[in-house]
mmCIF file of C-alpha atoms in Angstrom:
data_model
loop_
_atom_site.group_PDB
_atom_site.id
_atom_site.type_symbol
_atom_site.label_atom_id
_atom_site.label_comp_id
_atom_site.label_asym_id
_atom_site.label_seq_id
_atom_site.Cartn_x
_atom_site.Cartn_y
_atom_site.Cartn_z
ATOM 1 C CA ASN A 32 -34.149 -3.299 43.322
ATOM 2 C CA PHE A 33 -33.262 -1.195 40.257
ATOM 3 C CA THR A 34 -33.833 2.084 42.023
ATOM 4 C CA ASN A 35 -31.494 1.151 44.881
ATOM 5 C CA CYS A 36 -28.671 0.659 42.312
ATOM 6 C CA THR A 37 -29.220 3.832 40.283
ATOM 7 C CA ALA A 38 -26.465 6.458 40.235
ATOM 8 C CA VAL A 39 -26.638 9.759 42.126
ATOM 9 C CA ILE A 40 -24.414 12.193 40.299
ATOM 10 C CA PRO A 41 -24.415 15.941 41.034
ATOM 11 C CA LEU A 42 -25.485 18.197 38.216
ATOM 12 C CA THR A 43 -22.069 19.839 37.966
ATOM 13 C CA PHE A 44 -20.380 16.440 37.737
ATOM 14 C CA GLN A 45 -22.795 15.382 35.024
ATOM 15 C CA THR A 46 -22.088 18.604 33.119
ATOM 16 C CA ASN A 47 -18.347 18.032 33.393
ATOM 17 C CA VAL A 48 -18.689 14.461 32.171
ATOM 18 C CA LEU A 49 -20.789 15.576 29.193
ATOM 19 C CA ALA A 50 -18.291 18.314 28.336
ATOM 20 C CA GLU A 51 -15.400 15.880 28.566
ATOM 21 C CA LEU A 52 -17.194 13.369 26.374
ATOM 22 C CA ARG A 53 -17.940 16.034 23.791
ATOM 23 C CA LYS A 54 -14.297 17.090 23.886
ATOM 24 C CA TRP A 55 -13.176 13.475 23.345
ATOM 25 C CA LYS A 56 -15.579 13.091 20.422
ATOM 26 C CA LEU A 57 -14.458 16.349 18.798
ATOM 27 C CA ASN A 58 -10.796 15.407 19.265
ATOM 28 C CA LEU A 59 -11.403 12.004 17.674
ATOM 29 C CA ILE A 60 -13.256 13.549 14.740
ATOM 30 C CA GLU A 61 -10.610 16.251 14.263
ATOM 31 C CA HIS A 62 -7.798 13.698 14.422
ATOM 32 C CA HIS A 63 -9.578 11.484 11.922
ATOM 33 C CA ASN A 64 -10.217 14.404 9.533
ATOM 34 C CA LEU A 65 -6.564 15.415 9.769
ATOM 35 C CA GLN A 66 -5.472 11.894 8.912
ATOM 36 C CA MET A 67 -7.906 11.817 5.986
ATOM 37 C CA ARG A 68 -6.517 15.088 4.622
ATOM 38 C CA GLN A 69 -2.950 13.869 5.007
ATOM 39 C CA GLU A 70 -3.744 10.587 3.262
ATOM 40 C CA LYS A 71 -5.499 12.415 0.405
ATOM 41 C CA GLU A 72 -2.559 14.793 -0.025
ATOM 42 C CA LYS A 73 -0.090 11.902 -0.032
ATOM 43 C CA HIS A 74 -2.228 9.998 -2.504
ATOM 44 C CA ALA A 75 -2.565 13.022 -4.839
ATOM 45 C CA ALA A 76 1.208 13.604 -4.780
ATOM 46 C CA HIS A 77 1.855 9.926 -5.384
ATOM 47 C CA VAL A 78 -0.594 9.762 -8.306
ATOM 48 C CA LYS A 79 0.963 12.878 -9.848
ATOM 49 C CA GLN A 80 4.437 11.385 -9.518
ATOM 50 C CA LEU A 81 3.296 8.131 -11.099
ATOM 51 C CA SER A 82 1.626 10.040 -13.944
ATOM 52 C CA ASN A 83 4.846 11.929 -14.641
ATOM 53 C CA GLU A 84 6.868 8.727 -14.558
ATOM 54 C CA MET A 85 4.434 6.989 -16.885
ATOM 55 C CA GLY A 86 4.547 9.942 -19.287
ATOM 56 C CA ASN A 87 8.342 9.812 -19.354
ATOM 57 C CA LEU A 88 8.334 6.061 -19.849
ATOM 58 C CA LYS A 89 5.791 6.269 -22.684
ATOM 59 C CA GLU A 90 7.910 8.916 -24.432
ATOM 60 C CA LEU A 91 10.949 6.684 -24.048
ATOM 61 C CA LEU A 92 8.991 3.750 -25.429
ATOM 62 C CA ARG A 93 7.994 5.734 -28.530
ATOM 63 C CA THR A 94 11.645 6.691 -29.128
ATOM 64 C CA TYR A 95 12.768 3.075 -28.917
ATOM 65 C CA GLU A 96 9.949 1.909 -31.197
ATOM 66 C CA ILE A 97 11.279 4.234 -33.940
ATOM 67 C CA SER A 98 14.983 3.371 -33.520
ATOM 68 C CA ILE A 99 15.035 -0.390 -32.924
ATOM 69 C CA GLY A 100 13.400 -3.504 -34.367
ATOM 70 C CA ARG A 101 11.121 -6.315 -33.380
ATOM 71 C CA LYS A 102 13.107 -7.467 -30.347
ATOM 72 C CA GLU A 103 12.992 -3.962 -28.871
ATOM 73 C CA GLU A 104 9.256 -3.830 -29.524
ATOM 74 C CA VAL A 105 8.779 -7.112 -27.661
ATOM 75 C CA ALA A 106 10.784 -5.818 -24.684
ATOM 76 C CA ILE A 107 8.875 -2.521 -24.616
ATOM 77 C CA THR A 108 5.573 -4.374 -24.841
ATOM 78 C CA ASN A 109 6.525 -6.485 -21.837
ATOM 79 C CA LEU A 110 7.587 -3.377 -19.932
ATOM 80 C CA THR A 111 4.301 -1.646 -20.771
ATOM 81 C CA GLN A 112 2.341 -4.622 -19.478
ATOM 82 C CA ALA A 113 4.393 -4.602 -16.284
ATOM 83 C CA LEU A 114 3.680 -0.906 -15.813
ATOM 84 C CA GLU A 115 -0.035 -1.542 -16.288
ATOM 85 C CA ARG A 116 0.082 -4.283 -13.684
ATOM 86 C CA GLN A 117 1.904 -1.919 -11.352
ATOM 87 C CA LYS A 118 -0.767 0.726 -11.942
ATOM 88 C CA GLU A 119 -3.505 -1.804 -11.110
ATOM 89 C CA LYS A 120 -1.656 -2.836 -7.976
ATOM 90 C CA ILE A 121 -1.345 0.802 -6.848
ATOM 91 C CA GLU A 122 -5.060 1.320 -7.455
ATOM 92 C CA LEU A 123 -5.852 -1.720 -5.321
ATOM 93 C CA MET A 124 -3.567 -0.361 -2.596
ATOM 94 C CA ARG A 125 -5.425 2.975 -2.689
ATOM 95 C CA LYS A 126 -8.836 1.316 -2.442
ATOM 96 C CA PHE A 127 -7.675 -0.891 0.408
ATOM 97 C CA THR A 128 -6.317 2.122 2.312
ATOM 98 C CA LEU A 129 -9.598 4.012 1.893
ATOM 99 C CA TRP A 130 -11.512 0.975 3.083
ATOM 100 C CA ARG A 131 -9.393 0.695 6.214
ATOM 101 C CA ILE A 132 -9.854 4.399 6.977
ATOM 102 C CA GLN A 133 -13.622 4.100 6.553
ATOM 103 C CA HIS A 134 -13.604 1.031 8.787
ATOM 104 C CA VAL A 135 -11.821 2.924 11.581
ATOM 105 C CA LYS A 136 -14.205 5.870 11.142
ATOM 106 C CA ALA A 137 -17.205 3.536 11.483
ATOM 107 C CA LYS A 138 -15.769 2.148 14.715
ATOM 108 C CA GLN A 139 -15.264 5.662 16.070
ATOM 109 C CA GLU A 140 -18.860 6.603 15.257
ATOM 110 C CA GLU A 141 -20.134 3.440 16.887
ATOM 111 C CA TYR A 142 -18.096 4.222 19.995
ATOM 112 C CA ALA A 143 -19.476 7.792 20.154
ATOM 113 C CA ASN A 144 -23.046 6.502 19.832
ATOM 114 C CA GLY A 145 -22.416 4.073 22.668
ATOM 115 C CA ILE A 146 -21.225 6.916 24.891
ATOM 116 C CA ALA A 147 -24.368 8.925 24.090
ATOM 117 C CA ASP A 148 -26.619 5.953 24.910
ATOM 118 C CA ARG A 149 -24.895 5.365 28.219
ATOM 119 C CA GLN A 150 -25.169 9.017 29.118
ATOM 120 C CA PHE A 151 -28.891 8.945 28.338
ATOM 121 C CA GLN A 152 -29.359 5.894 30.544
ATOM 122 C CA THR A 153 -27.419 7.555 33.358
ATOM 123 C CA THR A 154 -29.587 10.688 33.132
ATOM 124 C CA LEU A 155 -32.765 8.597 33.103
ATOM 125 C CA MET A 156 -31.644 6.651 36.179
ATOM 126 C CA LYS A 157 -30.891 9.913 37.950
ATOM 127 C CA LYS A 158 -34.401 11.241 37.255
ATOM 128 C CA VAL A 159 -36.004 7.992 38.457
ATOM 129 C CA TRP A 160 -33.898 8.072 41.583
ATOM 130 C CA ALA A 161 -34.871 11.703 42.291
ATOM 131 C CA ALA A 162 -38.587 10.883 41.947
ATOM 132 C CA TRP A 163 -38.308 7.856 44.185
ATOM 133 C CA ARG A 164 -36.292 9.706 46.808
ATOM 134 C CA SER A 165 -38.932 12.460 47.061
ATOM 135 C CA LEU A 166 -41.522 9.824 48.068
ATOM 136 C CA SER A 167 -39.300 7.954 50.500
ATOM 137 C CA GLU A 168 -39.366 8.302 54.240
ATOM 138 C CA GLU A 169 -36.925 10.734 55.811
ATOM 139 C CA LYS A 170 -35.086 8.135 57.891
ATOM 140 C CA TRP A 171 -34.057 6.172 54.777
ATOM 141 C CA LYS A 172 -32.709 9.109 52.786
ATOM 142 C CA GLU A 173 -29.177 9.163 54.147
ATOM 143 C CA LYS A 174 -28.718 5.399 53.933
ATOM 144 C CA VAL A 175 -30.012 5.162 50.370
ATOM 145 C CA ALA A 176 -27.989 8.198 49.284
ATOM 146 C CA LYS A 177 -24.757 6.605 50.514
ATOM 147 C CA ALA A 178 -25.554 3.314 48.784
ATOM 148 C CA CYS A 179 -26.355 5.068 45.521
ATOM 149 C CA GLN A 180 -23.228 7.181 45.765
ATOM 150 C CA LEU A 181 -21.135 4.019 46.059
ATOM 151 C CA ARG A 182 -22.996 2.555 43.090
ATOM 152 C CA ALA A 183 -22.402 5.714 41.079
ATOM 153 C CA GLU A 184 -18.694 5.558 41.821
ATOM 154 C CA ASP A 185 -18.620 1.935 40.660
ATOM 155 C CA VAL A 186 -20.480 2.854 37.494
ATOM 156 C CA CYS A 187 -18.075 5.724 36.800
ATOM 157 C CA VAL A 188 -15.077 3.448 37.290
ATOM 158 C CA GLN A 189 -16.596 0.834 34.999
ATOM 159 C CA LEU A 190 -17.419 3.413 32.328
ATOM 160 C CA THR A 191 -13.897 4.816 32.537
ATOM 161 C CA ASN A 192 -12.385 1.354 32.114
ATOM 162 C CA ASP A 193 -14.673 0.607 29.170
ATOM 163 C CA TYR A 194 -13.817 3.910 27.454
ATOM 164 C CA GLU A 195 -10.079 3.406 27.947
ATOM 165 C CA ALA A 196 -10.260 -0.133 26.563
ATOM 166 C CA LYS A 197 -12.200 1.067 23.516
ATOM 167 C CA ILE A 198 -9.748 3.877 22.871
ATOM 168 C CA ALA A 199 -6.845 1.415 23.131
ATOM 169 C CA GLU A 200 -8.584 -0.880 20.642
ATOM 170 C CA LEU A 201 -9.116 1.956 18.144
ATOM 171 C CA THR A 202 -5.517 3.118 18.593
ATOM 172 C CA ALA A 203 -4.233 -0.404 17.901
ATOM 173 C CA ALA A 204 -6.406 -0.613 14.772
ATOM 174 C CA LEU A 205 -5.078 2.730 13.557
ATOM 175 C CA GLU A 206 -1.460 1.676 14.155
ATOM 176 C CA GLN A 207 -2.100 -1.568 12.302
ATOM 177 C CA THR A 208 -3.496 0.411 9.359
ATOM 178 C CA LYS A 209 -0.429 2.670 9.314
ATOM 179 C CA ALA A 210 1.876 -0.367 9.388
ATOM 180 C CA GLU A 211 -0.031 -1.914 6.490
ATOM 181 C CA ILE A 212 0.288 1.299 4.455
ATOM 182 C CA LEU A 213 4.045 1.404 5.121
ATOM 183 C CA ARG A 214 4.357 -2.242 4.087
ATOM 184 C CA LEU A 215 2.489 -1.610 0.831
ATOM 185 C CA HIS A 216 4.667 1.404 0.050
ATOM 186 C CA SER A 217 7.766 -0.697 0.684
ATOM 187 C CA GLU A 218 6.504 -3.403 -1.682
ATOM 188 C CA ARG A 219 5.790 -0.773 -4.350
ATOM 189 C CA GLU A 220 9.326 0.644 -4.059
ATOM 190 C CA GLN A 221 10.839 -2.843 -4.294
ATOM 191 C CA PHE A 222 8.722 -3.591 -7.355
ATOM 192 C CA GLU A 223 9.756 -0.315 -9.049
ATOM 193 C CA ASP A 224 13.422 -1.013 -8.326
ATOM 194 C CA THR A 225 13.082 -4.529 -9.800
ATOM 195 C CA MET A 226 11.386 -3.112 -12.926
ATOM 196 C CA LYS A 227 14.127 -0.515 -13.385
ATOM 197 C CA LYS A 228 16.831 -3.167 -13.079
ATOM 198 C CA ALA A 229 15.024 -5.449 -15.533
ATOM 199 C CA PHE A 230 14.613 -2.592 -17.996
ATOM 200 C CA MET A 231 18.327 -1.685 -17.752
ATOM 201 C CA ARG A 232 19.307 -5.326 -18.293
ATOM 202 C CA GLY A 233 17.109 -5.425 -21.386
ATOM 203 C CA VAL A 234 18.655 -2.210 -22.742
ATOM 204 C CA CYS A 235 22.183 -3.509 -22.120
ATOM 205 C CA ALA A 236 21.379 -6.778 -23.878
ATOM 206 C CA LEU A 237 19.973 -4.906 -26.872
ATOM 207 C CA ASN A 238 23.020 -2.643 -27.040
ATOM 208 C CA LEU A 239 25.361 -5.655 -26.983
ATOM 209 C CA GLU A 240 23.398 -7.339 -29.758
ATOM 210 C CA ALA A 241 23.456 -4.146 -31.859
ATOM 211 C CA MET A 242 27.215 -3.818 -31.366
ATOM 212 C CA THR A 243 27.660 -7.458 -32.437
ATOM 213 C CA MET A 244 25.634 -6.844 -35.600
ATOM 214 C CA PHE A 245 27.656 -3.717 -36.467
ATOM 215 C CA GLN A 246 30.944 -5.514 -35.847
ATOM 216 C CA GLY A 247 29.816 -8.387 -38.070
ATOM 217 C CA LYS A 248 29.025 -5.984 -40.896
#
């Protein structure tokens, strides 16, 4: 019988559970907003740094275009293409990071909606139980109340386990996202270091060739 398995929860306990759930939801939303602000600030600083670096590199490219010949132009063209590819890669990294953040946010909202639905069902079961109990015979009240209290305790334990498992899942997803961001930053730094080394090798080779030409003259 459905009514024999409904939960009997005191009003104060229900109020405490609702308050705790609201507190959890607000904490999750606040934590998510803080992470979003931090990610936006990091992204803005990173974009500004890249813009400054690109401006410096473009100025350097213009100087070399005036002072050296066709071989230097070919090297600078290759470097410009590499910088464009790096810019595209950074843009893809930014879009991927935003997508992951939105994905985690969607999971959090889905989790909050699930909590609200369960709370509504619990309140509805309580009202049904109260109506049924008022029509029951007096001798069955104590027995049914004990059975429903045990059922309510089981439901509370189950809900607690479900909420903890969901929170652990969201935490793992967030940690995975952070690890992915760190990995992408590491790849970007390695790529920039490789480009700098390649550019320096090209400059050294051009200097050696220029010296050889001057010595020959």
